[in-house]
Coordinates of C-alpha atoms and ligand atoms in Angstrom, one line a residue:
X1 CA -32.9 118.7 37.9
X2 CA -30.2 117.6 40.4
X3 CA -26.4 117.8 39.5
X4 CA -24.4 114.2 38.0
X5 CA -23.4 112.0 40.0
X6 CA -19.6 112.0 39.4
X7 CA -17.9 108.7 38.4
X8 CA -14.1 107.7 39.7
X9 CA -11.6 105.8 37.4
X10 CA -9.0 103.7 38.8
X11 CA -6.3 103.7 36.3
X12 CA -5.4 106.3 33.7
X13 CA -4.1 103.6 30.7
X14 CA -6.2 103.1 27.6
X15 CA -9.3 101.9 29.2
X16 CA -9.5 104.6 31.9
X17 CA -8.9 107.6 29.6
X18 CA -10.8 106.0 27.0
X19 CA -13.8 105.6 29.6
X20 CA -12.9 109.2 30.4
X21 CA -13.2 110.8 27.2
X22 CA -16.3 109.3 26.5
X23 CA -18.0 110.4 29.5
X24 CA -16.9 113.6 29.5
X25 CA -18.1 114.0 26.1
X26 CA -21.6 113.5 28.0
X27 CA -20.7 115.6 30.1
X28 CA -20.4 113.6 33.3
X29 CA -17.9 115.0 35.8
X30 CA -15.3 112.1 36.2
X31 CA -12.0 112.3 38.0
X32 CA -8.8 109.5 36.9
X33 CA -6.7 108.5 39.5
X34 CA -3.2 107.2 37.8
X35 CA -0.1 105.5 39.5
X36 CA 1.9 107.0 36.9
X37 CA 2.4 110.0 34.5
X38 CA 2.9 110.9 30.9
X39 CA 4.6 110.1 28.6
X40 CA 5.5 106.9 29.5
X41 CA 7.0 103.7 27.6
X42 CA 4.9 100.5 28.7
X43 CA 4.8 97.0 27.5
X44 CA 2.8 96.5 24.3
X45 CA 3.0 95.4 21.0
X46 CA 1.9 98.7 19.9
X47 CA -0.2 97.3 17.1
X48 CA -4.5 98.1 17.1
X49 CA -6.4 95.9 15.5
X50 CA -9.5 95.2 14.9
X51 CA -12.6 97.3 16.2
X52 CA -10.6 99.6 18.3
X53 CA -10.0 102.0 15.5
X54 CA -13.7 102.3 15.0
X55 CA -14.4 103.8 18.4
X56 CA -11.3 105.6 18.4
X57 CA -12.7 107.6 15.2
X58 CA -16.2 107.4 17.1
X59 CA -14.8 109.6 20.2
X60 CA -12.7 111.6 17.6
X61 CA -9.0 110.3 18.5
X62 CA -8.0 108.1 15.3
X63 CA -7.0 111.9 13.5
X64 CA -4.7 112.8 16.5
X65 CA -3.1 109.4 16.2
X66 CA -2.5 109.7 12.6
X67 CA -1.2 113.4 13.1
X68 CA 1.1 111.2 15.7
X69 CA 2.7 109.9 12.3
X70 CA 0.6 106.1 13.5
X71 CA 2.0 103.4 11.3
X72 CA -0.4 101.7 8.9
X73 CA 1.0 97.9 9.2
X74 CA -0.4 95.9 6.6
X75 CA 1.4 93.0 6.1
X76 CA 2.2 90.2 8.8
X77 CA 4.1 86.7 8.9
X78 CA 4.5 84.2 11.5
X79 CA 8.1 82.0 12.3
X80 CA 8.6 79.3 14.5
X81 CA 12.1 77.8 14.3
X82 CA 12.8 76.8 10.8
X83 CA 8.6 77.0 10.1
X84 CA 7.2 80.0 8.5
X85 CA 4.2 81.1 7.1
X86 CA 3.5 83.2 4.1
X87 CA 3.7 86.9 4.1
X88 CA 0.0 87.4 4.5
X89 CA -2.5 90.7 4.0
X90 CA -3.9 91.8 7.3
X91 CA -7.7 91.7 7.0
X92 CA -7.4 95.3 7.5
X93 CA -4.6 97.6 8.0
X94 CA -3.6 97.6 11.8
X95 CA -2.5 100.9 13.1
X96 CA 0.8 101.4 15.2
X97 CA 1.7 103.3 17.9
X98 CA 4.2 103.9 20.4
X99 CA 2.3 103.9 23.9
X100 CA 4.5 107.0 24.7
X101 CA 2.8 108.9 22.1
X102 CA -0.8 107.2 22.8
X103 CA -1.2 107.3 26.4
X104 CA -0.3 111.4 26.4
X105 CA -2.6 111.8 23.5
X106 CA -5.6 110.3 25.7
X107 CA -4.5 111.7 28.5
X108 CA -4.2 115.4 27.0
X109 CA -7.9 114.7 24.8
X110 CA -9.4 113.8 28.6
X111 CA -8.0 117.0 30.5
X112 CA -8.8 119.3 27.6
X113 CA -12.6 118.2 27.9
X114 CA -12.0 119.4 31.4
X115 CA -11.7 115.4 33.4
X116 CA -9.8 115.8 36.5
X117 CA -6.8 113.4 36.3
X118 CA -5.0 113.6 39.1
X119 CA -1.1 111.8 38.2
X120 CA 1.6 109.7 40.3
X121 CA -1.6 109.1 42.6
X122 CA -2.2 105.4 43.1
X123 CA -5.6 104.4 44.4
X124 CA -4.3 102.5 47.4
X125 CA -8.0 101.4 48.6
X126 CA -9.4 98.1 47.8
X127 CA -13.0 99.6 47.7
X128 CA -14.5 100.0 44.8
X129 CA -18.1 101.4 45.8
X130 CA -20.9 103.3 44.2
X131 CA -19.9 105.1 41.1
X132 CA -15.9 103.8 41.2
X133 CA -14.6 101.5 37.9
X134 CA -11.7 99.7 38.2
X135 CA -9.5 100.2 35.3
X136 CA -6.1 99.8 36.5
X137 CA -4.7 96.9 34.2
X138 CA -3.7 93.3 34.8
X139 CA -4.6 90.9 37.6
X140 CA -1.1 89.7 39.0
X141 CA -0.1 85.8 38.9
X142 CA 2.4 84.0 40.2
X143 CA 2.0 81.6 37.3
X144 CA 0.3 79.7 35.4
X145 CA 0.6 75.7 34.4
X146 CA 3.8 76.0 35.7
X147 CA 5.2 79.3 33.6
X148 CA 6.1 82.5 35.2
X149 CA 4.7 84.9 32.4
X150 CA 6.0 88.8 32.1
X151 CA 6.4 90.7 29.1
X152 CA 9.3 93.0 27.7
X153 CA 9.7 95.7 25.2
X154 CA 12.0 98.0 23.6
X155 CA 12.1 100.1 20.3
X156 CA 14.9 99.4 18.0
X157 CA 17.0 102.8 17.7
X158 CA 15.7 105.0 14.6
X159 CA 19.8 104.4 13.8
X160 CA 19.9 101.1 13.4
X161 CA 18.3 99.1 10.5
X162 CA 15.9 96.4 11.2
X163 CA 15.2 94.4 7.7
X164 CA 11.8 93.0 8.2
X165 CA 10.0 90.7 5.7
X166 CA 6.5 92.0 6.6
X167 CA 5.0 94.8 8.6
X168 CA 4.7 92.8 11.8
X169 CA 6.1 89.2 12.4
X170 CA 5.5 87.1 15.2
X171 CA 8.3 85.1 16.2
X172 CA 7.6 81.9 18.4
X173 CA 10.8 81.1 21.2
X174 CA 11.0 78.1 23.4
X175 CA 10.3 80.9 26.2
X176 CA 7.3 82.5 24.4
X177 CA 6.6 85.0 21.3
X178 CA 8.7 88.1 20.2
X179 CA 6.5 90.0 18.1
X180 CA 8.5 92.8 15.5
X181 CA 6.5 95.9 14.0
X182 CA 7.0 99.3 12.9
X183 CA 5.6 101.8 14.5
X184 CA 5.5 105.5 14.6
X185 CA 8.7 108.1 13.7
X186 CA 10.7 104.9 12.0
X187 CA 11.4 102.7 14.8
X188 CA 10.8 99.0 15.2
X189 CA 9.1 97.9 18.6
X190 CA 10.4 94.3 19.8
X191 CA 8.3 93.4 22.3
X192 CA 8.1 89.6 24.2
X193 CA 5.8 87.8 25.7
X194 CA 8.1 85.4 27.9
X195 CA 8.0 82.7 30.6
X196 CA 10.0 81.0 32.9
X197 CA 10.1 77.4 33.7
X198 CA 12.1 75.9 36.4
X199 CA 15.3 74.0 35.7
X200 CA 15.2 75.8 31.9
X201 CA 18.1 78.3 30.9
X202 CA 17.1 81.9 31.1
X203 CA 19.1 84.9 29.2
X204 CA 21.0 86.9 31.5
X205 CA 19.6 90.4 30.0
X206 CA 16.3 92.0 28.9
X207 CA 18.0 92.5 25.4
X208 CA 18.8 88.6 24.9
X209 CA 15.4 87.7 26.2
X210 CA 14.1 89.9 23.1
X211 CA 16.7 88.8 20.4
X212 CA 16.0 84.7 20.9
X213 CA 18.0 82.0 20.2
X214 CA 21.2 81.4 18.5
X215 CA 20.5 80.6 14.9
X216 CA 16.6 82.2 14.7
X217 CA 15.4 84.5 12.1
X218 CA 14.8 86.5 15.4
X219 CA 18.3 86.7 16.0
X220 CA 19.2 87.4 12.7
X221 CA 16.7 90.3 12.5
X222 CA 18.7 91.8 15.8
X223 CA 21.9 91.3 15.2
X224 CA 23.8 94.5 16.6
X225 CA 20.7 96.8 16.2
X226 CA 21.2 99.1 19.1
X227 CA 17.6 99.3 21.2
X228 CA 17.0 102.7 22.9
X229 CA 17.8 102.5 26.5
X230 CA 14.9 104.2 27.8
X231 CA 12.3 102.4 25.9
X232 CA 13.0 99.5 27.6
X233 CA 10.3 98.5 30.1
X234 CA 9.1 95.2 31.6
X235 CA 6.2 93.4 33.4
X236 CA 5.9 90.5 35.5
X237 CA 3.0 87.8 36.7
X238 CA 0.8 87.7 33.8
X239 CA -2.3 86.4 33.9
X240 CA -4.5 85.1 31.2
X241 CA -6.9 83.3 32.6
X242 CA -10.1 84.5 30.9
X243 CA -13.0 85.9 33.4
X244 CA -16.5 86.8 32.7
X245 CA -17.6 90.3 34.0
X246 CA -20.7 89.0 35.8
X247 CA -18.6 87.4 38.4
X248 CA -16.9 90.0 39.6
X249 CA -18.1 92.4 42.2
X250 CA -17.0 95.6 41.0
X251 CA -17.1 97.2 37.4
X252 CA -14.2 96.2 36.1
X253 CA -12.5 97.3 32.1
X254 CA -9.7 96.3 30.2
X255 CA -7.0 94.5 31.7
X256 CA -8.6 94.5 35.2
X257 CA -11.3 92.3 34.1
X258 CA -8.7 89.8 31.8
X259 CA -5.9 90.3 29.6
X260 CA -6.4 88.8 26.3
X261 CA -3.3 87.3 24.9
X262 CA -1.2 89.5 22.6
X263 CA -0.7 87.4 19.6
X264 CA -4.3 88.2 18.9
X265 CA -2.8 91.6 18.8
X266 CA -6.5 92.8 19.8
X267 CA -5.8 93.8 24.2
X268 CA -5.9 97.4 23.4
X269 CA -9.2 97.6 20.8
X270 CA -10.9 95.4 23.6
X271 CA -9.9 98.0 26.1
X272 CA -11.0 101.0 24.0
X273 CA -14.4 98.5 23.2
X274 CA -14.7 97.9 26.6
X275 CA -14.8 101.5 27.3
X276 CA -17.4 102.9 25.0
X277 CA -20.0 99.4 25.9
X278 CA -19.7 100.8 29.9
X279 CA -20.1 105.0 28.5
X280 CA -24.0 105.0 28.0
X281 CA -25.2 102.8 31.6
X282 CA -22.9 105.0 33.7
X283 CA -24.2 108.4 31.8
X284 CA -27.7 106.7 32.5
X285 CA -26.4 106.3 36.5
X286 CA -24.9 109.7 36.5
X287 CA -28.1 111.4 35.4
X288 CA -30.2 109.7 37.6
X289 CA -32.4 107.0 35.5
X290 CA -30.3 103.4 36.4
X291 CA -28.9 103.1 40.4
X292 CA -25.4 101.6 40.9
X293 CA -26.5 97.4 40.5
X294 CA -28.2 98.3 37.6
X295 CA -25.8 100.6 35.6
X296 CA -23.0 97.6 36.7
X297 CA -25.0 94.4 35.7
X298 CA -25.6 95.8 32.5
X299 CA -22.0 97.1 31.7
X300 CA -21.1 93.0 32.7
X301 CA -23.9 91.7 30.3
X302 CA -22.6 93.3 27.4
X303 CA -19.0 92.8 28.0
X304 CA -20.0 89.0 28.3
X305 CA -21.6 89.1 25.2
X306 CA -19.0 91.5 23.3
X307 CA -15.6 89.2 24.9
X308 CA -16.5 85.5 26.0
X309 CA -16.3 84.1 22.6
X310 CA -13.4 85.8 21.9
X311 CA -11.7 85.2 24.7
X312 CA -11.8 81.4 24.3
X313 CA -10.7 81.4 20.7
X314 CA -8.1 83.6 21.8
X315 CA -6.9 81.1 24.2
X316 CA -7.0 78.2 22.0
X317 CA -4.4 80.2 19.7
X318 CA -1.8 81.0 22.7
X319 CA -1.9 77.3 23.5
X320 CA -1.5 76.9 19.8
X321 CA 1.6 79.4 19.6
X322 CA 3.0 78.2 22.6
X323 CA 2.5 74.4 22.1
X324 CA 5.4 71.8 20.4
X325 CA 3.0 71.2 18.0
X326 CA 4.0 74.3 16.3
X327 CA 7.8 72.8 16.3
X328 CA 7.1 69.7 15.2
X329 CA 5.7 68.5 11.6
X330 CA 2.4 70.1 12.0
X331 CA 4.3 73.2 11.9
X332 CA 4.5 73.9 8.3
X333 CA 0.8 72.6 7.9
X334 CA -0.4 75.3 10.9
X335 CA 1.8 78.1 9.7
X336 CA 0.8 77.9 6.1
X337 CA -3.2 77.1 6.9
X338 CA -5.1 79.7 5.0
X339 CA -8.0 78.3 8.0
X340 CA -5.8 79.4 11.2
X341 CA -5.0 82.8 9.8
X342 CA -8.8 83.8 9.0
X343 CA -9.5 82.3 12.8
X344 CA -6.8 84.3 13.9
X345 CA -8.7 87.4 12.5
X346 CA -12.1 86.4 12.7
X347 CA -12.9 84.8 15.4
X348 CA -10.7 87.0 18.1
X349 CA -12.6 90.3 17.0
Ligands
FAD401 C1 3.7 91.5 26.0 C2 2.5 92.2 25.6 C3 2.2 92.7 24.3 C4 1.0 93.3 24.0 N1 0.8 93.7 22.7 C5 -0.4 94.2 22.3 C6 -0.6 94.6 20.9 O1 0.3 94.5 20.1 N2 -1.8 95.0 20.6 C7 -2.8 95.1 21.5 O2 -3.9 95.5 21.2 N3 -2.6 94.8 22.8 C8 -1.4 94.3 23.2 N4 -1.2 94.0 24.5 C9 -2.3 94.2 25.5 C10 -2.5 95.7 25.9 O3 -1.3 96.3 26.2 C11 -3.5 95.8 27.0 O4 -4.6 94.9 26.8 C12 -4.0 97.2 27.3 O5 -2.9 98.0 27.6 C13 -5.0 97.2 28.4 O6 -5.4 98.5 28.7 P1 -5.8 98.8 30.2 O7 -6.2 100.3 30.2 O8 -6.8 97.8 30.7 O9 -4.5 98.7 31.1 P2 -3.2 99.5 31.1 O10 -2.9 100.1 29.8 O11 -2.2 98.6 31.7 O12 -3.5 100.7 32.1 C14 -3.7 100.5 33.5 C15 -3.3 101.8 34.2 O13 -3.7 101.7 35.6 C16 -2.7 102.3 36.4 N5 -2.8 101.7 37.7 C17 -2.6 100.5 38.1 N6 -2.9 100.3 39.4 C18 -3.3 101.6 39.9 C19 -3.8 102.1 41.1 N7 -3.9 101.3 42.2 N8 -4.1 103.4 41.2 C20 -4.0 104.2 40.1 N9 -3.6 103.8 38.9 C21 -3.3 102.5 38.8 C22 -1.4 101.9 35.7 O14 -0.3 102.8 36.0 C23 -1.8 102.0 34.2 O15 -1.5 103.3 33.7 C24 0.0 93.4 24.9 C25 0.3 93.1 26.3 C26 1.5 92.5 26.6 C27 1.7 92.1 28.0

């Protein structure tokens, strides 16, 4: 029997290590290359939802999360302006987690299975040959329809008391969404998905991007709660233009392939998804019965299958959040629509 072939991942975030746990668990010699190290704050509403938990307990990481102290939110409400909707029941209980505590989790669950994961080393190729997945998150844009999108996020110090109505709320901002949820160890995570338009007024800090406008609930939730200074991180040139796996040339997960939009909360279950659908064709490569083509057409036919519809229903709702619509009088009527919060859930997972 010859050796495995070894498989290189480009990115050690939540896909990557994800990827890499599962494969080593088949015992597939794979090596991570990461830009960065752990722990490490990043940009994220912190909140898993959906299907995610599923195949974290499948590769035996949901217990280490919950040892983590992970937050069971259960409970979420959206605001736009002087619109709100009900205080509504999650379908099921999303679990919270500071990426801090998450990404070293993974990262320490990959090396102890023996994965090489080589740290601060940025895979500065742009080959992505035989055996090589690209998991090294979002595609940068300049913008899109005319807005400059980035994200920003801080955790609200564990000093400082945050009164929130329900375990996560979403609120909308003429710039975006600020979404507010508890997460592990008692602190709140405030985390925005922002634009920029030209000729509109922009906040002059990353904390009054995150607190909103003058008069908002938002504001009122923020008011002189002190954020911890190193939790704040930022992103810029978002892109969430949907893409379809088949197109691409090289085996892309998570992010790399296309960002879904975080009000569907759902970015990091379809990057832990993603991961476990590409595990058993690249085992099957490694050990010799699929070559290259094969093992990466059929890791792009099911994430088709597993993401397109999603994707599109997730886009409709960002326009939806993002669109006057939600200012105006069909505010009330969208916010309080039992139908939009079950298409929220349903359709985007
Ligand atoms: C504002 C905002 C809020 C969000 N909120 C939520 C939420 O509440 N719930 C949710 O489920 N999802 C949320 N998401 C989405 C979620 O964060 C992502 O979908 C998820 O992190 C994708 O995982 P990934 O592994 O594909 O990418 P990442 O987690 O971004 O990991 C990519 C990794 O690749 C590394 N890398 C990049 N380039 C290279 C290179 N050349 N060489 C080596 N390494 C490299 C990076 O350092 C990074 O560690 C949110 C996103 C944003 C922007």
């Amino acid at each position: 029997m010859s050796a495995p072939k070894p498989i290189t991942i480009v990115g050690g975030g939540l896909a990557g290590l994800t990827l890499g746990i599962g494969l080593r668990q088949r015992d597939v010699p794979v090596t991570i290359w990461e830009a960065g190290q752990y722990p490490r704050h990043r940009v994220c509403g912190e909140f898993i939802s959906g299907n995610g938990q599923a195949v974290l307990a499948r590769l035996g990481m949901l217990q280490p999360f919950e040892n983590a102290g992970a937050f069971h939110a259960r409970t979420a409400m959206f605001i736009c302006g002087a619109n709100r909707s009900p205080v509504r029941l999650l379908h099921s209980p999303a679990l919270c987690l500071s990426r801090y505590a998450m990404d070293a989790l993974l990262a320490e669950a990959f090396q102890k299975l023996e994965g090489a994961l080589h740290v601060n080393s940025r895979w500065t190729s742009d080959q992505f040959g035989e055996g090589t997945v690209l998991a090294a998150g979002r595609r940068a844009s300049a913008s899109e329809n005319g807005r400059r999108w980035f994200g920003i996020k801080a955790h609200v110090s564990r000093v400082s008391r945050v009164s929130l109505e329900a375990d996560l709320e979403m609120h909308s901002t003429a710039a975006g969404y600020v979404g507010v949820n508890r997460v592990n160890g008692g602190e709140v995570n405030v985390c925005g998905l922002l634009s920029t338009r030209p000729g509109h007024h922009q906040p002059a800090s990353k904390p009054d991007w995150l607190r909103g406008e003058a008069g908002s609930l938002l504001r009122e939730r923020l008011d002189g709660v002190q954020f911890e200074p190193d939790s704040f991180c930022s992103v810029a040139g978002l892109s969430l233009k949907p893409q379809r796996a088949a197109s691409k040339q090289e085996c892309c997960l998570g992010d790399a392939l296309t960002m879904t939009p975080p009000v569907t909360g759902n970015g990091m279950s379809m990057a832990f998804e993603a991961a476990e659908l590409a595990c058993e064709p690249l085992a099957d490569y490694s050990r010799g019965k699929t070559d290259w083509a094969q093992a990466r057409k059929q890791i792009a036919r099911r994430l088709d299958a597993a993401f397109s519809r999603r994707l599109a229903w997730a886009r409709f709702l960002q326009w939806m959040m993002i669109s006057p619509a939600l200012q105006t009088r069909f505010g009330p009527m969208l916010l309080r629509s039992e139908w939009v919060w079950n298409l929220m859930f349903t359709r985007t997972r």
